[in-house]
Tab-separated table of C-alpha atoms in Angstrom:
chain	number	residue	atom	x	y	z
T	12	UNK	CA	92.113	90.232	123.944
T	13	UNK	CA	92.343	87.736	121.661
T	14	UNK	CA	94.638	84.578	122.679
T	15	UNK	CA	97.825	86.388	124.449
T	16	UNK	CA	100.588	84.311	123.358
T	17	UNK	CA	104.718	84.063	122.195
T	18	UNK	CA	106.261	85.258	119.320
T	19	UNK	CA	105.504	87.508	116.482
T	20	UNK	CA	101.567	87.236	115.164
T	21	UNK	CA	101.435	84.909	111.710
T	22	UNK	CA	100.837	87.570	109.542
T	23	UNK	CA	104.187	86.551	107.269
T	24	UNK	CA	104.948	84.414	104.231
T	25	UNK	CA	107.525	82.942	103.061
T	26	UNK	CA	109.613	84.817	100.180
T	27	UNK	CA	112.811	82.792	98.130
T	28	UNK	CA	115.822	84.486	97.178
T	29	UNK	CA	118.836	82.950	95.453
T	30	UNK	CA	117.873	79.797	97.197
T	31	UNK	CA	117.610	81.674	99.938
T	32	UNK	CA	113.665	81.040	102.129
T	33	UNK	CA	112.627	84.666	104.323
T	34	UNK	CA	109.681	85.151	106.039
T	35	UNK	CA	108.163	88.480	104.780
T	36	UNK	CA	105.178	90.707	106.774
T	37	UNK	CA	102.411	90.517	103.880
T	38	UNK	CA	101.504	93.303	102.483
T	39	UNK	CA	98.854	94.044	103.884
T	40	UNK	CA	100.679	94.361	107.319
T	41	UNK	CA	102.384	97.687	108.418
T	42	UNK	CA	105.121	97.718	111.520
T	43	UNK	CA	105.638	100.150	113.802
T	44	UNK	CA	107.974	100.849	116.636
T	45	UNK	CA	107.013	102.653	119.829
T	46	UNK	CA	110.807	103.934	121.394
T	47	UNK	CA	110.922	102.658	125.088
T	48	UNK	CA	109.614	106.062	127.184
T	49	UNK	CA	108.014	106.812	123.979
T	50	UNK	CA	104.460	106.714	122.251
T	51	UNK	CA	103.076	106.777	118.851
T	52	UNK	CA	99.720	107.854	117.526
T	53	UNK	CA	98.635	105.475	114.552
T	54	UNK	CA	95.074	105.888	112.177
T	55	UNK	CA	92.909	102.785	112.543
T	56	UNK	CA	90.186	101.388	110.727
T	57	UNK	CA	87.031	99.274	111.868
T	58	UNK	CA	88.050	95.428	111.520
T	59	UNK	CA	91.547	96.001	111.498
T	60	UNK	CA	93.897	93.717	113.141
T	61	UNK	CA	96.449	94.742	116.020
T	62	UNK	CA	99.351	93.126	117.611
T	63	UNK	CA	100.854	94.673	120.396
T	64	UNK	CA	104.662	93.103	120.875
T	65	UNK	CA	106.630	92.968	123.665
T	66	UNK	CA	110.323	91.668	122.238
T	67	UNK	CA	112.472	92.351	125.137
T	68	UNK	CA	110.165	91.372	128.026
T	69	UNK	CA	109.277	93.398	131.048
T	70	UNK	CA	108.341	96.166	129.544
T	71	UNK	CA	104.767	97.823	130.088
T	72	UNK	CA	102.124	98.944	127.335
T	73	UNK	CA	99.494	101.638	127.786
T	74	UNK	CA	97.045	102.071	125.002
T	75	UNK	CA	93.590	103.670	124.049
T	76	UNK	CA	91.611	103.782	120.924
T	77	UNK	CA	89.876	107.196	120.129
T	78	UNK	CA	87.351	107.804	117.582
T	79	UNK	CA	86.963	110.627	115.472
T	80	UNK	CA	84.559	111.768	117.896
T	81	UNK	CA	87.059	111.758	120.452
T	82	UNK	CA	85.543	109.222	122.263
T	83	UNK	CA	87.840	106.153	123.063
T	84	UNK	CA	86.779	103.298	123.558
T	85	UNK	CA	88.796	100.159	124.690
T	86	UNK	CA	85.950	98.293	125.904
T	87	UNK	CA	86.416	95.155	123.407
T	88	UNK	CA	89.817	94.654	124.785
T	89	UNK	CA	90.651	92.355	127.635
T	90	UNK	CA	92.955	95.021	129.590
T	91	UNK	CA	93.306	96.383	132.878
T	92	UNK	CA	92.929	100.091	133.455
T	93	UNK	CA	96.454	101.528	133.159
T	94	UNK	CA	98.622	104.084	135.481
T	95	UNK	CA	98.326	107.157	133.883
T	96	UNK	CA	101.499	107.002	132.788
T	97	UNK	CA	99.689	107.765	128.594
T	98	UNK	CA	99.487	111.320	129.381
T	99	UNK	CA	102.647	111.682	130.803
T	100	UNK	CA	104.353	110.231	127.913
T	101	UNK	CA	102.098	111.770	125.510
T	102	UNK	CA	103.407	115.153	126.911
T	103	UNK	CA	107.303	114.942	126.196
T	104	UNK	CA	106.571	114.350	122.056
T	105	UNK	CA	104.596	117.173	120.760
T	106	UNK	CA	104.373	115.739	117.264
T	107	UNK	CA	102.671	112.301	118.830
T	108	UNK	CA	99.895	114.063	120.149
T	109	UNK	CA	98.885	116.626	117.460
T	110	UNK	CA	96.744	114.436	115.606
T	111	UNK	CA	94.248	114.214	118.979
T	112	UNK	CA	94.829	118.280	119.405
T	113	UNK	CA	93.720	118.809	115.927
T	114	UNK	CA	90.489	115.939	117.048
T	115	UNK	CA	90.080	118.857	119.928
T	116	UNK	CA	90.436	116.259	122.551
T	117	UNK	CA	91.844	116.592	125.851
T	118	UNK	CA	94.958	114.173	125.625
T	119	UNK	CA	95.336	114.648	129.093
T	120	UNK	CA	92.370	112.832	130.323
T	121	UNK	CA	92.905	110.118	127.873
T	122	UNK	CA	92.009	106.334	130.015
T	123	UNK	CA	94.388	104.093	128.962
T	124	UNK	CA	94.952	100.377	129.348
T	125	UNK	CA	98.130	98.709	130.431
T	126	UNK	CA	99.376	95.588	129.148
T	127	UNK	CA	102.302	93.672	129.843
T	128	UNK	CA	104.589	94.163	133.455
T	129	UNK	CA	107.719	93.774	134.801
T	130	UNK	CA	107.685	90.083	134.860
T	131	UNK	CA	106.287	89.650	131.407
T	132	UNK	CA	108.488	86.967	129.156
T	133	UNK	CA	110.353	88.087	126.141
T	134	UNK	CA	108.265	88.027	123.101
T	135	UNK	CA	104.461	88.268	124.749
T	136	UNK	CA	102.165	89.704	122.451
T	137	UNK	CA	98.522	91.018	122.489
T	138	UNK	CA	96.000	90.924	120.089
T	139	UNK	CA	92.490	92.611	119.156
T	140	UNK	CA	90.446	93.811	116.243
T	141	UNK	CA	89.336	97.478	116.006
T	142	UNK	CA	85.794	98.470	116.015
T	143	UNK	CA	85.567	101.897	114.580
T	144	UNK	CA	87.512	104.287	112.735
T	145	UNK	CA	90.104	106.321	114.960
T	146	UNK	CA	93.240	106.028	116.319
T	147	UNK	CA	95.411	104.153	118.286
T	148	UNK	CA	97.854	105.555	120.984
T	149	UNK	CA	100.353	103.180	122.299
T	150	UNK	CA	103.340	104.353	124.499
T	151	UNK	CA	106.275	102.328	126.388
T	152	UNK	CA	106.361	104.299	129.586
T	153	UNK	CA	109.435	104.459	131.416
T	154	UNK	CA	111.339	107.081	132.652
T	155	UNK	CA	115.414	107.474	133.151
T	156	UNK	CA	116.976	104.186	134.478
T	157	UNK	CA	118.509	104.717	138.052
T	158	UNK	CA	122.214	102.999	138.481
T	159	UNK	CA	120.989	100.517	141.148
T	160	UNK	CA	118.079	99.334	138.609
T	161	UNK	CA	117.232	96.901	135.783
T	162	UNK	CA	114.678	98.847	134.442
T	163	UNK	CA	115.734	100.898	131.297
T	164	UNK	CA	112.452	101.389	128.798
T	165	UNK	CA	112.824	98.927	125.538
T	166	UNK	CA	110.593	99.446	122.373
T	167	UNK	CA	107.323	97.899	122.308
T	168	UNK	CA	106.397	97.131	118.331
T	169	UNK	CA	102.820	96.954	116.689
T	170	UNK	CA	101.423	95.641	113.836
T	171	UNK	CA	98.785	96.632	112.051
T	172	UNK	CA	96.591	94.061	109.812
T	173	UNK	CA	94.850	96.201	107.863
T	174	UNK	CA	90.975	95.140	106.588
T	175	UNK	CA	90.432	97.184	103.859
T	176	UNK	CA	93.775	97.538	102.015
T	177	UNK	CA	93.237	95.498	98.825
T	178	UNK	CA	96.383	93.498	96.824
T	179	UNK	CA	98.334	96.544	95.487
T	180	UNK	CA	96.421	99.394	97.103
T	181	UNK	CA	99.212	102.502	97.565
T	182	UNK	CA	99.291	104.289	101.456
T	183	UNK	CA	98.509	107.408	101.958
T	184	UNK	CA	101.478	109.575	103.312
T	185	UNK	CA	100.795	110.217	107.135
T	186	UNK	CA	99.767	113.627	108.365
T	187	UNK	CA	103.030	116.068	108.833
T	188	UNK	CA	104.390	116.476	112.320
T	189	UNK	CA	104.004	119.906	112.492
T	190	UNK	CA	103.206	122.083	109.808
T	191	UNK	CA	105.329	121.736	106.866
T	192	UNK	CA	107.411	124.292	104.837
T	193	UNK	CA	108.262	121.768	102.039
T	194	UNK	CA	106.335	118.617	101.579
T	195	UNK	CA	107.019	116.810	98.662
T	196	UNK	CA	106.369	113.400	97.472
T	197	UNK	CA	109.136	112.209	95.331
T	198	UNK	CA	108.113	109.248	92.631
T	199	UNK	CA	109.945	106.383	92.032
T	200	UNK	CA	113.122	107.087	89.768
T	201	UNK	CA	113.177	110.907	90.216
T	202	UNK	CA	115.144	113.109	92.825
T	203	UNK	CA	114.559	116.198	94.897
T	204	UNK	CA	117.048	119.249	95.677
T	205	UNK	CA	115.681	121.565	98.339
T	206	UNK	CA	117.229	124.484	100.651
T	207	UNK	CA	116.763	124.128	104.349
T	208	UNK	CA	118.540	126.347	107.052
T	209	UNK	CA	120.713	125.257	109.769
T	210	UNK	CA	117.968	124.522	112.542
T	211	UNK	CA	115.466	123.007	110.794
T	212	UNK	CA	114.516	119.771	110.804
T	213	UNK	CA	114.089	117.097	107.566
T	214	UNK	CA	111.688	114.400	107.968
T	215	UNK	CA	112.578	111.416	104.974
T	216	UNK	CA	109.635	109.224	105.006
T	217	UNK	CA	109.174	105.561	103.207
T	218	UNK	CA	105.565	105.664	103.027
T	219	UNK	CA	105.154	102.726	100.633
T	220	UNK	CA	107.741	100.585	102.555
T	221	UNK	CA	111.111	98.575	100.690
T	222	UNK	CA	112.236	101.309	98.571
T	223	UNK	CA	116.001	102.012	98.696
T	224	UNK	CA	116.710	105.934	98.566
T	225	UNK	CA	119.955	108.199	98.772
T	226	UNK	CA	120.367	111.303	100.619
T	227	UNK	CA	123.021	113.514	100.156
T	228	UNK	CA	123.522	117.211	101.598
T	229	UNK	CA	125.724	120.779	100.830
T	230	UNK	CA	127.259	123.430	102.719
T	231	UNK	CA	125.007	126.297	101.248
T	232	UNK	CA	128.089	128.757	102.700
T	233	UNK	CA	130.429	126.289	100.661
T	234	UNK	CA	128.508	126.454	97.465
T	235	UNK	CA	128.256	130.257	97.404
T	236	UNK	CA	132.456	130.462	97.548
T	237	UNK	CA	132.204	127.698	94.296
T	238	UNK	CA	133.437	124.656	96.864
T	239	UNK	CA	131.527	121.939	96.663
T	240	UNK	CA	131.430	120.508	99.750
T	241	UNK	CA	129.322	117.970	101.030
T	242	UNK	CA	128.935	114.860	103.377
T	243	UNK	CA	132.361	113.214	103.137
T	244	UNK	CA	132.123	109.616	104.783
T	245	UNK	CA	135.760	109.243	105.527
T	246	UNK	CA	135.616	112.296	107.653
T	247	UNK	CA	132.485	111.459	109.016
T	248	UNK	CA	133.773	107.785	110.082
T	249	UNK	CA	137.103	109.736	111.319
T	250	UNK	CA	135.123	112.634	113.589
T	251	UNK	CA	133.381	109.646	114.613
T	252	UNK	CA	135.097	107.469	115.923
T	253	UNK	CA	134.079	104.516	113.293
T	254	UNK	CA	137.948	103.227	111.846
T	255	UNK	CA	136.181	101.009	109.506
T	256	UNK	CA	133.694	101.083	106.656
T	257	UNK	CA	130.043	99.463	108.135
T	258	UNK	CA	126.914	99.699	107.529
T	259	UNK	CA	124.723	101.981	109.825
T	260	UNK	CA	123.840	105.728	110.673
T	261	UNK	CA	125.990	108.130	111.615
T	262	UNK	CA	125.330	110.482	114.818
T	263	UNK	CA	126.137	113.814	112.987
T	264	UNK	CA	127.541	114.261	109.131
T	265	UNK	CA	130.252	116.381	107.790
T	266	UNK	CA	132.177	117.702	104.950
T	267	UNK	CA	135.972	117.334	104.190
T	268	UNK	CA	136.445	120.936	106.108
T	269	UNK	CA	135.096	119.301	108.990
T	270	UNK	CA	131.315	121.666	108.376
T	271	UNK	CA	128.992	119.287	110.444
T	272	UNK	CA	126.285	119.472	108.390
T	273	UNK	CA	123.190	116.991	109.424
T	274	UNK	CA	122.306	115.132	112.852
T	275	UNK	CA	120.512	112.796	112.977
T	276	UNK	CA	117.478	112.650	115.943
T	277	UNK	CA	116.019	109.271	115.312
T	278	UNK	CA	116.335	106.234	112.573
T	279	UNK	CA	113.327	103.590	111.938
T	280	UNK	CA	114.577	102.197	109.438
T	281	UNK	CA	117.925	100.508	110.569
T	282	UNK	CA	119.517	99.792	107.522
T	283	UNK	CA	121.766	102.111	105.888
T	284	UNK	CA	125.070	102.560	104.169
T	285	UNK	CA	127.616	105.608	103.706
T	286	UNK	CA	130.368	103.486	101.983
T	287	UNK	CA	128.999	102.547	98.381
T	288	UNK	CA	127.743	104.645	95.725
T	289	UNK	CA	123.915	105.292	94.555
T	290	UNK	CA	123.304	103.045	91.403
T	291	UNK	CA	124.775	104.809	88.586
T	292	UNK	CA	124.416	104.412	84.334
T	293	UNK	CA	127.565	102.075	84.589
T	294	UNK	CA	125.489	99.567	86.998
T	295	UNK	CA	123.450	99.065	84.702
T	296	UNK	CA	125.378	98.752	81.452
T	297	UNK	CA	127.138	95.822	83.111
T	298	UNK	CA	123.789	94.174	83.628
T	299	UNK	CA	122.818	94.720	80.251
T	300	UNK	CA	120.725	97.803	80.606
T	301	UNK	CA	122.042	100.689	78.614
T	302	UNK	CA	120.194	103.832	79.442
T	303	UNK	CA	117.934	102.832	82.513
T	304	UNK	CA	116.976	105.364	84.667
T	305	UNK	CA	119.329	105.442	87.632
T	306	UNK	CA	119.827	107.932	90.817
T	307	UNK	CA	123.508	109.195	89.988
T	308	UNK	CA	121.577	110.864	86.928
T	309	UNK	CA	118.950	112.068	88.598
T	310	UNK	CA	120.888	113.783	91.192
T	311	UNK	CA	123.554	115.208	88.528
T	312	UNK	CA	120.245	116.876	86.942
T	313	UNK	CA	118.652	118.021	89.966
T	314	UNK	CA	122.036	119.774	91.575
T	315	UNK	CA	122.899	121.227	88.390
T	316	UNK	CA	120.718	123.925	89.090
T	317	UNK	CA	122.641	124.553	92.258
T	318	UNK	CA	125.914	124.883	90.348
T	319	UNK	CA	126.975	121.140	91.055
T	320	UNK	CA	129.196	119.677	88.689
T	321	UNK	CA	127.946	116.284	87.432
T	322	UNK	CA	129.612	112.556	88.857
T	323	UNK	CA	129.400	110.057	87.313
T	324	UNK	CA	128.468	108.455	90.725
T	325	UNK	CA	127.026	109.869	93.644
């Protein structure tokens, strides 16, 4: 363990906006949140860097580092054997563990590490450097919180310094969940229509990080009768509960006929709006841009296949 300490590991700079000064993660950094009673299996490289963050306090950490081999090793890290709680976490999330099923390892026999405890301070963070090629499996073990308790699992966050990513290199897309019907990678000023059935699931993905994106969805059943109907954020906020324009993620979606027609499972992201329009041709003529490339366009293109009259803002 290298130098257990407060705060968020200095792996930021400083960005200016409008006068405005940020702190930034480089570029080089990635983030990723592990839901309290929740894991997540992340690919690691020899010499990279890792931060494991408690933010709320009092919240425990397991973790092991497998190789490809499916041998894990933890035995750089300054850690004390953990409860066995990996396995048990690793067994609610399907999707967490496949990685390690596909490595034909035996995720139930995993040894795991514990950090952190219930009297660790807000903020406490833990840091190594990875030795070989593999993967790291962190979970936030906790289980439901009983009325008389103080214990309700928070998120633990890590970030990942990685070694050999050079200035501008592009990620690679994780590997799917489970094994995909569609998977398409959608380049940057283009849009994607696609059918899915009521029951699946749709996975939206950033894998290059800071790009804004719009999502928008159609009652297939609507379409077929020539209605266009799709997600209607004043009925959504209404159904909802939400009086009031804000920014945020909705529970569930729906149409003006009151057609739920997406839920949402979980958000990573955080940031989201349903009460402004995707950047449209106007946008930019009133910056000075006539004719740049802008989503409303794309999308009119895209859905006219499907019958969709064009907007001049989505």
């Amino acid at each position: 363990m290298v130098n257990p300490g407060l705060g968020y590991p200095d792996w930021s700079y400083a960005a200016a906006k409008n006068g405005i000064v940020t702190s930034r993660i480089a570029d080089d950094v990635e983030r990723h949140r592990v839901p309290g009673g929740g894991s997540r299996t992340i690919r690691v490289q020899a010499g990279d860097g890792v931060a494991i963050v408690n933010p709320e306090g009092q919240q425990r950490a397991e973790f092991t580092v497998v190789d490809h081999q499916g041998v894990a090793d933890t035995g750089f890290v300054d850690a004390e054997a953990g409860a066995g709680q990996l396995a048990r976490t690793l067994a609610r999330v399907e999707a967490v563990r496949l990685p390690l099923e596909r490595l034909g390892l035996d995720w139930s026999r995993l040894p795991s590490y514990g950090l952190f405890d219930a009297d660790t301070p807000a903020a406490s963070r833990s840091e190594f450097t990875v030795q070989r090629d593999g993967w790291l499996v962190v979970a936030a073990p906790g289980a439901p919180m009983r009325p008389e308790h103080q214990d309700t699992p928070t998120d633990i966050i890590v970030f990942i310094r990685r070694q050999s990513r050079r200035q501008g290199e592009r990620l690679a897309p994780p590997a799917p969940l489970f094994d995909p019907l569609i998977d398409h990678n959608i380049q940057p000023g283009q849009a994607y229509t696609y059918e899915v059935k009521a029951g699946q699931w749709i996975q939206i993905l950033d894998v290059q990080g800071r790009e804004c994106s719009d999502f928008q969805a159609f009652s297939q059943r609507a379409l077929d009768r020539g209605l266009e109907r799709e997600i209607d954020p004043t009925t959504t906020r209404s159904l909802t509960g939400r009086g009031y324009p804000a920014p945020g993620l909705s529970a569930k979606f729906w149409s003006v006929d009151h057609e739920a027609l997406a839920e949402v499972v979980q958000d990573t992201c955080g940031r989201h709006d349903s009460f402004g329009l995707a950047c449209t041709a106007r946008y930019y003529e009133d910056l000075g841009y006539p004719g740049h490339i802008n989503c409303s366009d794309n999308m009119n293109r895209e859905l006219a296949q499907h019958g969709v009259r064009a907007r001049g803002g989505w």
